[in-house]
mmCIF file of C-alpha atoms in Angstrom:
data_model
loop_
_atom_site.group_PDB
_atom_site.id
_atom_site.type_symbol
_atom_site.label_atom_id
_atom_site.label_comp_id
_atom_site.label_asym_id
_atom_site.label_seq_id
_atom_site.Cartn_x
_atom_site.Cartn_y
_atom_site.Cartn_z
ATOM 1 C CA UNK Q 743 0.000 0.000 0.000
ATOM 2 C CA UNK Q 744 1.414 3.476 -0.852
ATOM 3 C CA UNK Q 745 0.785 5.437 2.554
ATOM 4 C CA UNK Q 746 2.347 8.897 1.064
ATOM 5 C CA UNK Q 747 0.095 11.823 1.277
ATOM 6 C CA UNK Q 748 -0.063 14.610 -1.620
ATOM 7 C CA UNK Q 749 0.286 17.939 -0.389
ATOM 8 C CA UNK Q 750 -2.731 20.300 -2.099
ATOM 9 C CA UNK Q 751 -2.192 23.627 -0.594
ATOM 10 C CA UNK Q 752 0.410 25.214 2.315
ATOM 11 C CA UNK Q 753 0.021 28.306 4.694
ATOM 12 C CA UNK Q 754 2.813 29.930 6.168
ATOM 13 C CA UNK Q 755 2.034 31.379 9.335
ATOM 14 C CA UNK Q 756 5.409 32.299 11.133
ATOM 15 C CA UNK Q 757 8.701 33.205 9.396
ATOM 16 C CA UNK Q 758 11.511 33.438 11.691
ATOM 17 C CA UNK Q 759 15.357 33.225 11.488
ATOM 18 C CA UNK Q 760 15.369 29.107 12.343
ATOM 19 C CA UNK Q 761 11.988 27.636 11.476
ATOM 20 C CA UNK Q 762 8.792 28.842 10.060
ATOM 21 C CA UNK Q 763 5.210 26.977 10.675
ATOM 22 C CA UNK Q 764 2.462 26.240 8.034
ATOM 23 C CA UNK Q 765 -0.378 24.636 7.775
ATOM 24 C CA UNK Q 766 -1.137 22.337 4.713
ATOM 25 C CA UNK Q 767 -3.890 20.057 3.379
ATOM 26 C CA UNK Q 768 -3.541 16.330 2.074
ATOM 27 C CA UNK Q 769 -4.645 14.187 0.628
ATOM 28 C CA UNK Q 770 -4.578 10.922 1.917
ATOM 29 C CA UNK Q 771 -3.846 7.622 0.674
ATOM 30 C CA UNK Q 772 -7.905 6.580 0.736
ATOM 31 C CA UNK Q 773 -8.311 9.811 -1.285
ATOM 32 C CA UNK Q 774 -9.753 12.099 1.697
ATOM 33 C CA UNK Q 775 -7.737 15.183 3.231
ATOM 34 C CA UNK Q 776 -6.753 16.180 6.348
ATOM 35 C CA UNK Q 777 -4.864 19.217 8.063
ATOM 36 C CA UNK Q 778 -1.088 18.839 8.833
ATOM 37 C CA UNK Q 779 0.720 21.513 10.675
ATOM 38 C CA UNK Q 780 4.608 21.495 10.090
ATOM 39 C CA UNK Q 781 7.878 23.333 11.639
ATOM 40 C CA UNK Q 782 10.220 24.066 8.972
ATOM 41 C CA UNK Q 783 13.700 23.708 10.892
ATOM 42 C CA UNK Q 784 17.136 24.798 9.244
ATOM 43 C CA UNK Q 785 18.439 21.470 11.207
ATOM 44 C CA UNK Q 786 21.579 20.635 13.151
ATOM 45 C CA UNK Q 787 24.669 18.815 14.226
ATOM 46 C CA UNK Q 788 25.094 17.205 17.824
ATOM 47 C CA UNK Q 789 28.467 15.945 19.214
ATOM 48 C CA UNK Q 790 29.428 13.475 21.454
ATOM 49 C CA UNK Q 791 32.863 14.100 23.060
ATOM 50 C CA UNK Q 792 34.874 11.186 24.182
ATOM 51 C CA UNK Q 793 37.881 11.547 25.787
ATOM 52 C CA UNK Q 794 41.222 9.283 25.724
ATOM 53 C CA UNK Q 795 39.877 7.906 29.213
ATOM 54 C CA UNK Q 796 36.307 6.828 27.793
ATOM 55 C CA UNK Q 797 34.554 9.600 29.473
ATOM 56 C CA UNK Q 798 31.837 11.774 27.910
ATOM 57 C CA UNK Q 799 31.941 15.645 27.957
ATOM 58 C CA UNK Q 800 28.413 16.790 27.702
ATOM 59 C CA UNK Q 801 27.498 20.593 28.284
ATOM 60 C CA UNK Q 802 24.924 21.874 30.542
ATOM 61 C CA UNK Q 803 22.447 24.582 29.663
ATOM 62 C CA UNK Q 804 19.040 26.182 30.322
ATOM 63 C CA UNK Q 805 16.311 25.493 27.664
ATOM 64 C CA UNK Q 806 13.748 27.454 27.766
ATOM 65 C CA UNK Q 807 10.988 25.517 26.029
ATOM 66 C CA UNK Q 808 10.845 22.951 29.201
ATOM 67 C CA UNK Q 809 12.080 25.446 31.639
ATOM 68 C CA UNK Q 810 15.176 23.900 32.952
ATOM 69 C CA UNK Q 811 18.595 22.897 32.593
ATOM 70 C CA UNK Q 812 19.348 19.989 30.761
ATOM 71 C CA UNK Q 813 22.482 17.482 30.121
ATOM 72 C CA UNK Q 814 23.041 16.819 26.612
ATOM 73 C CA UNK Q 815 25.884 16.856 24.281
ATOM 74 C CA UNK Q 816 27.163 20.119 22.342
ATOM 75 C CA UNK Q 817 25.261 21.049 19.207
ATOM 76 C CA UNK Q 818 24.201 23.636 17.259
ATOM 77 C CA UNK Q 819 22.115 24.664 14.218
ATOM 78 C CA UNK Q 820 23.129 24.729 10.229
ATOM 79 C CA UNK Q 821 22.183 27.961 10.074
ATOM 80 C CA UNK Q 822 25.590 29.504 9.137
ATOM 81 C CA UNK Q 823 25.053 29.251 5.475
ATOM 82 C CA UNK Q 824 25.566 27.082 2.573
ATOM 83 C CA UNK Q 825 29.767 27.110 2.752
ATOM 84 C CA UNK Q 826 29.844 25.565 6.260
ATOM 85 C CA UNK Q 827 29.712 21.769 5.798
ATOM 86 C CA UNK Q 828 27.997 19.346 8.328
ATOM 87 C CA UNK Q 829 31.304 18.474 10.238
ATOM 88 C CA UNK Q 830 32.045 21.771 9.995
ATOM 89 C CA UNK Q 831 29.602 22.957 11.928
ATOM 90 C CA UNK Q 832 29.846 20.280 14.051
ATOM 91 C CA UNK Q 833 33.669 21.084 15.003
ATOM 92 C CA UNK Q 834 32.855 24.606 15.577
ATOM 93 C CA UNK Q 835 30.289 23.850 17.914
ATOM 94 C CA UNK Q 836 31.916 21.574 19.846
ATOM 95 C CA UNK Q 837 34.849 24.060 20.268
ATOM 96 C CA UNK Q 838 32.386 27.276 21.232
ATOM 97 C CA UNK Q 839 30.793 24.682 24.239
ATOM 98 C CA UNK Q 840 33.589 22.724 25.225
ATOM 99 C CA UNK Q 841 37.004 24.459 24.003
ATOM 100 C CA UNK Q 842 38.153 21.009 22.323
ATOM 101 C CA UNK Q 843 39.055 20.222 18.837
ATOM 102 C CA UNK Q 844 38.897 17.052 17.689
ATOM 103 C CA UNK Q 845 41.248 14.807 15.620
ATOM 104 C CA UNK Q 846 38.534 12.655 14.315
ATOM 105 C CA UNK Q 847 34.680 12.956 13.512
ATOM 106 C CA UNK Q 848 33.278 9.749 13.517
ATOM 107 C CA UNK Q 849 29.773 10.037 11.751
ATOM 108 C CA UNK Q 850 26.813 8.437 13.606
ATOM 109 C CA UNK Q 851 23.980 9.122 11.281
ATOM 110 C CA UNK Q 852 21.132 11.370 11.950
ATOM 111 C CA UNK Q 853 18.193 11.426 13.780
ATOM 112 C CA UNK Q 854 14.434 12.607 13.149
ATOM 113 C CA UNK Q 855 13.513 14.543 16.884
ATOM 114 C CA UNK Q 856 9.753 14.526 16.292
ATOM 115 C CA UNK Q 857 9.162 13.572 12.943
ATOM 116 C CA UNK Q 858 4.883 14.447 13.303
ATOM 117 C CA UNK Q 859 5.113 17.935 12.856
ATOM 118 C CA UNK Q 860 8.973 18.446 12.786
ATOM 119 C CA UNK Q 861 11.269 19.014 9.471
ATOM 120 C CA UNK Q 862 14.562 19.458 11.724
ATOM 121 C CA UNK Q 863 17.143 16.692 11.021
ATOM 122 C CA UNK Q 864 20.169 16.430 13.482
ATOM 123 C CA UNK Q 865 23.278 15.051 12.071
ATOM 124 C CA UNK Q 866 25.606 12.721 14.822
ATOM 125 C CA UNK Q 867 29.375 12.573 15.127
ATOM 126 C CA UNK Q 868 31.202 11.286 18.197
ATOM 127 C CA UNK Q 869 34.349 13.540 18.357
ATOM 128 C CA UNK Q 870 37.853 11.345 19.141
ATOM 129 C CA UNK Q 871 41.325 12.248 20.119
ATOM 130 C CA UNK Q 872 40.031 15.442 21.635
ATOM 131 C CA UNK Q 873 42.594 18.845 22.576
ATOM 132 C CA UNK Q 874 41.695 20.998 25.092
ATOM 133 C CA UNK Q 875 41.228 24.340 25.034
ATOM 134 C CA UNK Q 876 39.041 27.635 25.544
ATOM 135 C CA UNK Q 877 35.186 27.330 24.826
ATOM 136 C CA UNK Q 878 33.900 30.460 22.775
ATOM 137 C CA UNK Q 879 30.873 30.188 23.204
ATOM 138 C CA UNK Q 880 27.862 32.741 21.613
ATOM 139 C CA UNK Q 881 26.905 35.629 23.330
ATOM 140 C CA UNK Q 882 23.751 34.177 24.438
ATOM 141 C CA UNK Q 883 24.869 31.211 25.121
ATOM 142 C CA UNK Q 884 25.678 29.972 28.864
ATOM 143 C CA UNK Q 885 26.897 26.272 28.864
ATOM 144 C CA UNK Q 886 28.813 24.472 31.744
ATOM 145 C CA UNK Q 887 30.984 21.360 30.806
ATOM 146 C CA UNK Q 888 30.339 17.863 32.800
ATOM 147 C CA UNK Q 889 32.702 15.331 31.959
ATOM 148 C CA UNK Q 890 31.560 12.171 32.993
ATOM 149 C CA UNK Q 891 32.437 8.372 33.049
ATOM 150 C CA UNK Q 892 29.953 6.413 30.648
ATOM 151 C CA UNK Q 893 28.309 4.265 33.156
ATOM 152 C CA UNK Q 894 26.978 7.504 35.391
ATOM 153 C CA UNK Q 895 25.886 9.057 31.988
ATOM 154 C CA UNK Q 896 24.001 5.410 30.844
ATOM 155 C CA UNK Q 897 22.680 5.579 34.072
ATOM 156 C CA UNK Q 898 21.226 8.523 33.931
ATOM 157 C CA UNK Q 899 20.135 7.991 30.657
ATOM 158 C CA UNK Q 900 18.138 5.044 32.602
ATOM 159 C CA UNK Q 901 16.713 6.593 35.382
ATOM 160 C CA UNK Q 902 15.187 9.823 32.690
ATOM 161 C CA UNK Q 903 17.710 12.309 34.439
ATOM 162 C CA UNK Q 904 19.063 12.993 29.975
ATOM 163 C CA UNK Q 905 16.087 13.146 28.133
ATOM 164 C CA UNK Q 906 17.363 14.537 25.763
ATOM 165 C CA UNK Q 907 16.803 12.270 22.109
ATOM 166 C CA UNK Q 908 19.975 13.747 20.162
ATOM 167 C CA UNK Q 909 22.492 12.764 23.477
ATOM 168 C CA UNK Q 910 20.560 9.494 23.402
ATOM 169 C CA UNK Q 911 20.793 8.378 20.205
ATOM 170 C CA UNK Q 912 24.109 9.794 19.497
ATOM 171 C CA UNK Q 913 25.414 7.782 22.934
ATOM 172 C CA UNK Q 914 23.458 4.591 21.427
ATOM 173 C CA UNK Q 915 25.325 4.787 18.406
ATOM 174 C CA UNK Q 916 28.625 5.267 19.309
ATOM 175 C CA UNK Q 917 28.301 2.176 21.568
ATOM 176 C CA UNK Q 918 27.306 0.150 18.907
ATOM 177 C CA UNK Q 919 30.235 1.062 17.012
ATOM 178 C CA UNK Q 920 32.491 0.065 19.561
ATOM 179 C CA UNK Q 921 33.753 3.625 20.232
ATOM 180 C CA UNK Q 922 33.956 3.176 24.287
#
C-alpha cells in the first residue's frame, strides 16, 4: 500500500530566522484530506565528546521551552550558510561549548527529533582524540561542561535524568560502534 500523502495547498504562518510553521492540506492515501501543521527547521549537528579515558563531555544549559537545565551533548544549528559543511559545523560547535578540537569525527547518522510535525534533522558525530582548550561560546549562550564516566551518563540515561533524544541516540550509536 502506498501510505504517502499529496500535499494540495500550504500556509505559512510564522517566518523566523530558524523555522517557520504552516499549515497544509492532504490528501490521503484513501483519497480524503486532512490538516497537517509542520515546523520548517534549518536542522543541526550534535556531538558526542569522548575523551582518551572513555569519558563523555556533555554541556549543561538552560532550555527554555521545558524550563530547565538539561544534560546533553554540544550542538548547534546549520544555520551559518551554505559554505559551512555538516562536520564543519559540528567542530565549531563543539569548540564554542567545550574548548576542544577534535582529531577525528566519527559520523553516527542522523536522527528525526519529532518527525509528526517536525522538518529538523540532526546530524551525529562522536568527536575522538580530543585537545583541550578555551570554549567560545555565543553571546547568548551559557553552557557548563560535565565530563563524565559512561556508566553515570548510561545511568542517567536510565533513570530519565538525559532526556534529551539527540544525546541518546548519538550515545546509542557510538556504543554500537564500539567507540567506548
Amino acid at each position: 500500500m502506498d501510505m504517502r500523502e499529496k500535499q494540495l495547498s500550504h500556509r505559512y504562518f510564522f517566518e523566523g530566522k530558524i523555522m517557520k510553521a504552516r499549515l497544509d492540506e492532504v490528501e490521503l492515501p484513501n483519497g480524503k484530506t486532512a490538516p497537517r501543521e509542520v515546523c520548517e527547521h534549518v536542522g543541526g549537528v550534535g556531538v558526542l565528546p569522548i575523551d582518551r579515558n572513555g569519558n563523555v563531555i556533555l554541556v549543561r544549559q538552560f532550555r527554555y521551552p521545558y524550563d530547565t537545565e538539561m544534560l546533553e551533548i554540544p550542538a548547534g544549528k546549520l544555520d551559518h550558510g551554505e559554505g559551512e559543511s555538516i562536520a564543519d559545523c559540528g567542530a565549531r560547535e563543539l569548540k564554542e561549548e567545550t574548548g576542544c578540537t577534535a582529531a577525528r569525527l566519527v559520523p553516527l547518522g542522523c536522527e528525526y527529533p519529532s518527525p509528526g510535525f517536525l522538518t529538523e534533522v540532526v546530524h551525529l558525530f562522536a568527536a575522538l582524540d580530543l585537545t583541550e582548550g578555551e570554549m567560545q561560546p555565543d553571546e547568548d549562550e551559557f553552557v557548563e561542561v560535565v565530563r563524565l564516566p559512561l556508566a553515570e551518563v548510561e545511568a542517567m540515561v536510565e533513570c530519565n535524568e538525559i532526556r534529551d533524544a539527540k544525546t541518546v541516540v548519538a550515545l546509542y550509536r557510538a556504543k554500537l560502534k564500539g567507540l567506548f
